[in-house]
Amino acid sequence: MRFTCKMWLIVGSADRDQSAMTKVAQPGMLTRARGRYDGLLEIISYNRGFYAFTIIGVVAGSLTAAWLRGSLGLLLAGAIVITVAWMLASLAVSHYIYDRSALYDFRWMRERLPRAPRNWVNIHSGLDQTSQILRSVFPNSDGQILDIYDPTEMTEPSIARARALSSGGPKALAADFRHLPLPDSSCDAVFLIFSVHELRQRDSRVEFFQEVARVLAANGTVILVEHLRDPANFLAFGPGFLHFHSRREWLHAAHSADLKVQEEMSVTPFVHVFILVHEHGS
């Protein structure tokens, strides 16, 4: 069954303090439907096993370093300091990106879509933090929300935990990323916001982008927002930056679907945005 890009958005009763929202959703008004520390708390919650393991390791290492003597103890103490500093830096950067930056006010998006799309689709991997904001940015547009979570393809433990801990949100239609339930050329805008990196295999990403190209209208726009596997994210997240894909990988997926980059930009040094259009669009 295929659906048109009609509005499926139903604002759920997410367990968030509504007073923490910086604006109330009104037509034409940008909404930040997030508390000031939501992003940081979500990162800790979704990766609590990692942080618990790290804290235990730091405590055990500190006790061992105090017992050891000489250069070996100093080396271990240095490694502990680096580990703690990296973890704290990662949390500070996450708080900056997800809670303090302009990422989720989407003014940058509206500047790049001066003509509001008639139909849009927001595609996520089971954790939707943007559809409510998109609705406020484009209040007169019809929108669809698709959830392409596939446990056989999205194998990272963090996404499964995130789905389990998510407090709900807008209603989404479960979809196969290989066969999106939308007609050809039916969407003026396709939003891919921190979702597609969960497809770990290159061939799967190519298949998905080919589907995105199929449903994208001739003059439509794809907005892809992701962290990159680059020096900035390595400094911020350490080995965790391997969870992201390189710029080259994203360009490969786009070009394989005959999509070209109309513009690239950064929202903070850690978040990259690709504005994609049809290679042969008018």
CSV table of C-alpha atoms in Angstrom, one decimal:
chain,number,residue,atom,x,y,z
A,1,MET,CA,0.0,0.0,0.0
A,2,ARG,CA,1.3,3.5,-0.9
A,3,PHE,CA,0.2,6.8,0.6
A,4,THR,CA,0.6,10.3,-0.6
A,5,CYS,CA,2.6,12.8,1.4
A,6,LYS,CA,-0.4,13.8,3.5
A,7,MET,CA,-0.2,15.0,7.1
A,8,TRP,CA,0.0,12.0,9.5
A,9,LEU,CA,1.4,14.2,12.3
A,10,ILE,CA,-0.4,13.7,15.6
A,11,VAL,CA,1.3,15.3,18.5
A,12,GLY,CA,1.6,12.7,21.2
A,13,SER,CA,1.5,13.2,24.9
A,14,ALA,CA,5.3,13.0,25.3
A,15,ASP,CA,6.4,13.0,28.9
A,16,ARG,CA,8.2,16.3,28.7
A,17,ASP,CA,7.7,19.4,30.8
A,18,GLN,CA,5.7,21.6,28.5
A,19,SER,CA,7.0,24.7,30.3
A,20,ALA,CA,10.5,23.8,29.1
A,21,MET,CA,9.5,24.6,25.5
A,22,THR,CA,10.8,28.0,24.5
A,23,LYS,CA,7.8,28.7,22.2
A,24,VAL,CA,4.3,27.5,21.9
A,25,ALA,CA,3.4,26.0,18.5
A,26,GLN,CA,1.4,28.6,16.5
A,27,PRO,CA,1.1,29.0,12.7
A,28,GLY,CA,4.3,30.3,11.3
A,29,MET,CA,6.1,30.3,14.6
A,30,LEU,CA,9.3,28.2,15.1
A,31,THR,CA,9.0,25.7,17.9
A,32,ARG,CA,11.8,24.3,20.1
A,33,ALA,CA,9.9,21.3,21.5
A,34,ARG,CA,12.8,20.4,23.7
A,35,GLY,CA,13.9,21.2,27.2
A,36,ARG,CA,17.2,22.9,27.9
A,37,TYR,CA,19.0,19.7,28.9
A,38,ASP,CA,16.9,17.1,27.0
A,39,GLY,CA,19.7,16.4,24.5
A,40,LEU,CA,22.3,15.8,27.2
A,41,LEU,CA,20.0,13.7,29.3
A,42,GLU,CA,19.0,11.6,26.2
A,43,ILE,CA,22.7,11.0,25.3
A,44,ILE,CA,23.4,9.7,28.9
A,45,SER,CA,20.2,7.6,29.0
A,46,TYR,CA,20.7,6.0,25.6
A,47,ASN,CA,24.4,5.2,26.3
A,48,ARG,CA,24.1,4.5,30.1
A,49,GLY,CA,25.8,1.2,29.8
A,50,PHE,CA,28.9,2.8,28.2
A,51,TYR,CA,29.0,5.5,30.8
A,52,ALA,CA,28.6,3.0,33.7
A,53,PHE,CA,31.4,0.9,32.3
A,54,THR,CA,33.6,3.9,31.9
A,55,ILE,CA,33.0,5.1,35.4
A,56,ILE,CA,33.7,1.6,36.8
A,57,GLY,CA,36.9,1.5,34.7
A,58,VAL,CA,38.0,4.9,35.9
A,59,VAL,CA,37.5,4.0,39.6
A,60,ALA,CA,39.3,0.7,39.2
A,61,GLY,CA,42.1,2.3,37.2
A,62,SER,CA,42.5,5.0,39.8
A,63,LEU,CA,42.8,2.5,42.6
A,64,THR,CA,45.3,0.5,40.6
A,65,ALA,CA,47.3,3.6,39.7
A,66,ALA,CA,47.5,4.6,43.4
A,67,TRP,CA,48.8,1.1,44.2
A,68,LEU,CA,51.4,1.0,41.4
A,69,ARG,CA,54.7,2.8,41.6
A,70,GLY,CA,56.9,4.4,39.1
A,71,SER,CA,56.3,5.2,35.4
A,72,LEU,CA,53.6,2.5,35.0
A,73,GLY,CA,51.4,4.2,37.6
A,74,LEU,CA,52.0,7.5,36.0
A,75,LEU,CA,51.0,6.2,32.6
A,76,LEU,CA,47.9,4.6,34.0
A,77,ALA,CA,47.0,7.9,35.7
A,78,GLY,CA,47.5,9.8,32.5
A,79,ALA,CA,45.3,7.4,30.6
A,80,ILE,CA,42.6,7.9,33.2
A,81,VAL,CA,42.8,11.7,33.0
A,82,ILE,CA,42.5,11.5,29.2
A,83,THR,CA,39.5,9.2,29.4
A,84,VAL,CA,37.7,11.4,31.9
A,85,ALA,CA,38.5,14.5,29.9
A,86,TRP,CA,37.3,12.9,26.7
A,87,MET,CA,34.0,11.8,28.3
A,88,LEU,CA,33.3,15.2,29.8
A,89,ALA,CA,34.2,16.9,26.5
A,90,SER,CA,31.8,14.6,24.7
A,91,LEU,CA,29.0,15.4,27.0
A,92,ALA,CA,29.7,19.1,26.8
A,93,VAL,CA,29.7,19.0,23.0
A,94,SER,CA,26.5,17.0,23.0
A,95,HIS,CA,24.8,19.6,25.3
A,96,TYR,CA,26.0,22.4,23.0
A,97,ILE,CA,24.8,20.7,19.8
A,98,TYR,CA,21.4,19.4,20.9
A,99,ASP,CA,20.5,21.9,23.6
A,100,ARG,CA,22.2,25.2,23.0
A,101,SER,CA,22.9,25.6,19.3
A,102,ALA,CA,20.6,26.8,16.5
A,103,LEU,CA,20.3,23.2,15.2
A,104,TYR,CA,16.7,22.7,16.2
A,105,ASP,CA,15.2,26.1,15.7
A,106,PHE,CA,15.4,25.3,11.9
A,107,ARG,CA,15.7,28.9,10.8
A,108,TRP,CA,18.6,27.7,8.7
A,109,MET,CA,16.3,25.3,7.0
A,110,ARG,CA,13.6,27.8,6.3
A,111,GLU,CA,16.2,30.0,4.7
A,112,ARG,CA,17.1,27.2,2.3
A,113,LEU,CA,13.4,26.4,1.6
A,114,PRO,CA,12.0,30.0,1.1
A,115,ARG,CA,9.0,28.5,-0.7
A,116,ALA,CA,7.3,26.1,1.7
A,117,PRO,CA,7.0,22.6,0.4
A,118,ARG,CA,3.4,21.5,-0.4
A,119,ASN,CA,4.2,18.0,0.7
A,120,TRP,CA,7.0,16.7,2.9
A,121,VAL,CA,8.1,13.5,4.5
A,122,ASN,CA,10.2,13.2,7.6
A,123,ILE,CA,12.0,9.8,7.8
A,124,HIS,CA,13.5,8.6,11.0
A,125,SER,CA,14.8,5.4,12.5
A,126,GLY,CA,12.4,5.1,15.4
A,127,LEU,CA,13.4,8.2,17.4
A,128,ASP,CA,11.5,11.3,16.2
A,129,GLN,CA,12.6,14.6,17.6
A,130,THR,CA,11.9,16.9,14.7
A,131,SER,CA,8.4,16.3,13.2
A,132,GLN,CA,6.7,18.6,15.6
A,133,ILE,CA,9.2,21.3,14.9
A,134,LEU,CA,8.8,20.8,11.1
A,135,ARG,CA,5.1,21.2,11.5
A,136,SER,CA,5.6,24.6,13.1
A,137,VAL,CA,8.1,25.6,10.4
A,138,PHE,CA,5.7,24.6,7.6
A,139,PRO,CA,2.2,25.0,9.1
A,140,ASN,CA,0.4,25.0,5.8
A,141,SER,CA,2.1,22.0,4.3
A,142,ASP,CA,1.0,18.4,4.2
A,143,GLY,CA,3.5,16.0,5.9
A,144,GLN,CA,4.1,12.3,6.3
A,145,ILE,CA,6.3,10.7,9.0
A,146,LEU,CA,7.9,7.3,8.2
A,147,ASP,CA,9.8,5.1,10.7
A,148,ILE,CA,12.3,2.9,8.8
A,149,TYR,CA,13.7,1.1,11.9
A,150,ASP,CA,15.0,-2.3,10.8
A,151,PRO,CA,16.7,-4.3,13.6
A,152,THR,CA,18.4,-6.5,11.1
A,153,GLU,CA,20.1,-3.5,9.5
A,154,MET,CA,20.3,-1.1,12.4
A,155,THR,CA,22.4,-3.2,14.7
A,156,GLU,CA,23.9,-0.6,17.1
A,157,PRO,CA,22.6,-1.2,20.7
A,158,SER,CA,22.1,2.5,21.3
A,159,ILE,CA,19.3,2.8,18.7
A,160,ALA,CA,17.4,-0.1,20.3
A,161,ARG,CA,17.8,1.5,23.7
A,162,ALA,CA,16.7,4.9,22.4
A,163,ARG,CA,13.5,3.4,21.0
A,164,ALA,CA,12.8,1.6,24.2
A,165,LEU,CA,13.3,4.7,26.3
A,166,SER,CA,11.6,7.1,23.9
A,167,SER,CA,8.6,8.8,25.6
A,168,GLY,CA,6.5,8.7,22.4
A,169,GLY,CA,5.8,11.5,20.0
A,170,PRO,CA,4.1,12.1,16.6
A,171,LYS,CA,2.5,9.1,15.0
A,172,ALA,CA,4.6,7.5,12.3
A,173,LEU,CA,4.0,4.8,9.7
A,174,ALA,CA,6.4,1.9,9.9
A,175,ALA,CA,8.1,1.5,6.5
A,176,ASP,CA,10.6,-0.7,4.7
A,177,PHE,CA,13.5,1.6,3.7
A,178,ARG,CA,13.9,-0.4,0.5
A,179,HIS,CA,10.3,0.3,-0.5
A,180,LEU,CA,8.9,3.5,0.8
A,181,PRO,CA,5.1,3.6,0.8
A,182,LEU,CA,4.9,6.8,-1.3
A,183,PRO,CA,4.1,7.4,-5.0
A,184,ASP,CA,6.8,8.5,-7.4
A,185,SER,CA,7.6,12.2,-7.4
A,186,SER,CA,5.1,12.8,-4.6
A,187,CYS,CA,7.2,14.9,-2.1
A,188,ASP,CA,8.5,18.4,-2.4
A,189,ALA,CA,10.9,17.9,0.5
A,190,VAL,CA,12.4,14.9,2.2
A,191,PHE,CA,13.9,15.4,5.7
A,192,LEU,CA,16.6,12.9,6.9
A,193,ILE,CA,17.7,14.2,10.2
A,194,PHE,CA,20.2,12.1,12.2
A,195,SER,CA,18.5,8.9,10.9
A,196,VAL,CA,20.2,7.4,8.0
A,197,HIS,CA,23.6,6.7,9.6
A,198,GLU,CA,21.8,3.9,11.4
A,199,LEU,CA,21.9,2.0,8.1
A,200,ARG,CA,25.3,0.5,8.7
A,201,GLN,CA,25.8,-1.1,5.2
A,202,ARG,CA,26.8,0.9,2.2
A,203,ASP,CA,24.5,-1.0,-0.2
A,204,SER,CA,21.6,-0.4,2.2
A,205,ARG,CA,22.2,3.3,2.2
A,206,VAL,CA,22.3,3.3,-1.6
A,207,GLU,CA,19.0,1.4,-1.8
A,208,PHE,CA,17.5,3.9,0.6
A,209,PHE,CA,18.7,6.9,-1.3
A,210,GLN,CA,17.4,5.5,-4.6
A,211,GLU,CA,14.0,5.2,-2.9
A,212,VAL,CA,14.3,8.8,-1.7
A,213,ALA,CA,15.1,9.9,-5.2
A,214,ARG,CA,12.1,8.0,-6.5
A,215,VAL,CA,9.6,9.8,-4.2
A,216,LEU,CA,11.2,13.2,-4.6
A,217,ALA,CA,9.4,15.6,-6.9
A,218,ALA,CA,11.2,17.0,-9.9
A,219,ASN,CA,12.1,20.2,-8.2
A,220,GLY,CA,12.2,18.8,-4.7
A,221,THR,CA,14.8,19.0,-2.1
A,222,VAL,CA,16.4,16.5,0.3
A,223,ILE,CA,17.8,17.9,3.5
A,224,LEU,CA,20.3,15.4,5.1
A,225,VAL,CA,21.6,16.3,8.5
A,226,GLU,CA,24.3,14.1,10.0
A,227,HIS,CA,27.5,14.1,12.1
A,228,LEU,CA,30.5,13.2,9.9
A,229,ARG,CA,33.4,10.8,10.6
A,230,ASP,CA,35.9,13.7,10.7
A,231,PRO,CA,38.5,15.3,12.9
A,232,ALA,CA,36.0,17.6,14.7
A,233,ASN,CA,33.8,14.7,15.8
A,234,PHE,CA,36.8,12.6,16.7
A,235,LEU,CA,37.9,15.3,19.1
A,236,ALA,CA,34.4,15.6,20.5
A,237,PHE,CA,33.4,11.9,20.7
A,238,GLY,CA,36.6,9.9,20.5
A,239,PRO,CA,36.2,6.4,19.1
A,240,GLY,CA,32.4,7.0,19.1
A,241,PHE,CA,32.9,9.0,15.9
A,242,LEU,CA,33.2,5.7,14.1
A,243,HIS,CA,29.4,5.4,14.5
A,244,PHE,CA,29.1,8.2,11.9
A,245,HIS,CA,29.9,8.0,8.2
A,246,SER,CA,32.4,10.0,6.2
A,247,ARG,CA,31.4,12.8,3.8
A,248,ARG,CA,32.6,10.6,1.0
A,249,GLU,CA,30.1,7.9,2.0
A,250,TRP,CA,27.2,10.3,1.9
A,251,LEU,CA,28.3,11.7,-1.5
A,252,HIS,CA,28.5,8.1,-2.8
A,253,ALA,CA,25.0,7.3,-1.6
A,254,ALA,CA,23.6,10.5,-3.1
A,255,HIS,CA,25.4,10.1,-6.5
A,256,SER,CA,24.3,6.5,-6.7
A,257,ALA,CA,20.7,7.7,-6.7
A,258,ASP,CA,21.4,10.5,-9.2
A,259,LEU,CA,21.1,13.2,-6.5
A,260,LYS,CA,23.5,16.1,-6.5
A,261,VAL,CA,24.7,18.4,-3.8
A,262,GLN,CA,23.1,21.8,-4.2
A,263,GLU,CA,24.7,23.2,-1.1
A,264,GLU,CA,26.6,22.0,2.0
A,265,MET,CA,26.8,23.8,5.3
A,266,SER,CA,27.6,23.2,8.9
A,267,VAL,CA,25.3,23.8,11.9
A,268,THR,CA,28.1,23.9,14.6
A,269,PRO,CA,31.5,22.4,13.7
A,270,PHE,CA,30.1,18.9,14.5
A,271,VAL,CA,26.9,18.8,12.4
A,272,HIS,CA,26.9,18.8,8.6
A,273,VAL,CA,24.0,19.5,6.3
A,274,PHE,CA,23.7,18.3,2.6
A,275,ILE,CA,21.0,20.0,0.5
A,276,LEU,CA,20.3,17.5,-2.3
A,277,VAL,CA,18.3,17.8,-5.5
A,278,HIS,CA,17.8,15.6,-8.6
A,279,GLU,CA,20.9,15.4,-10.8
A,280,HIS,CA,18.8,16.2,-13.9
A,281,GLY,CA,16.1,18.3,-12.3
A,282,SER,CA,14.8,21.4,-13.9
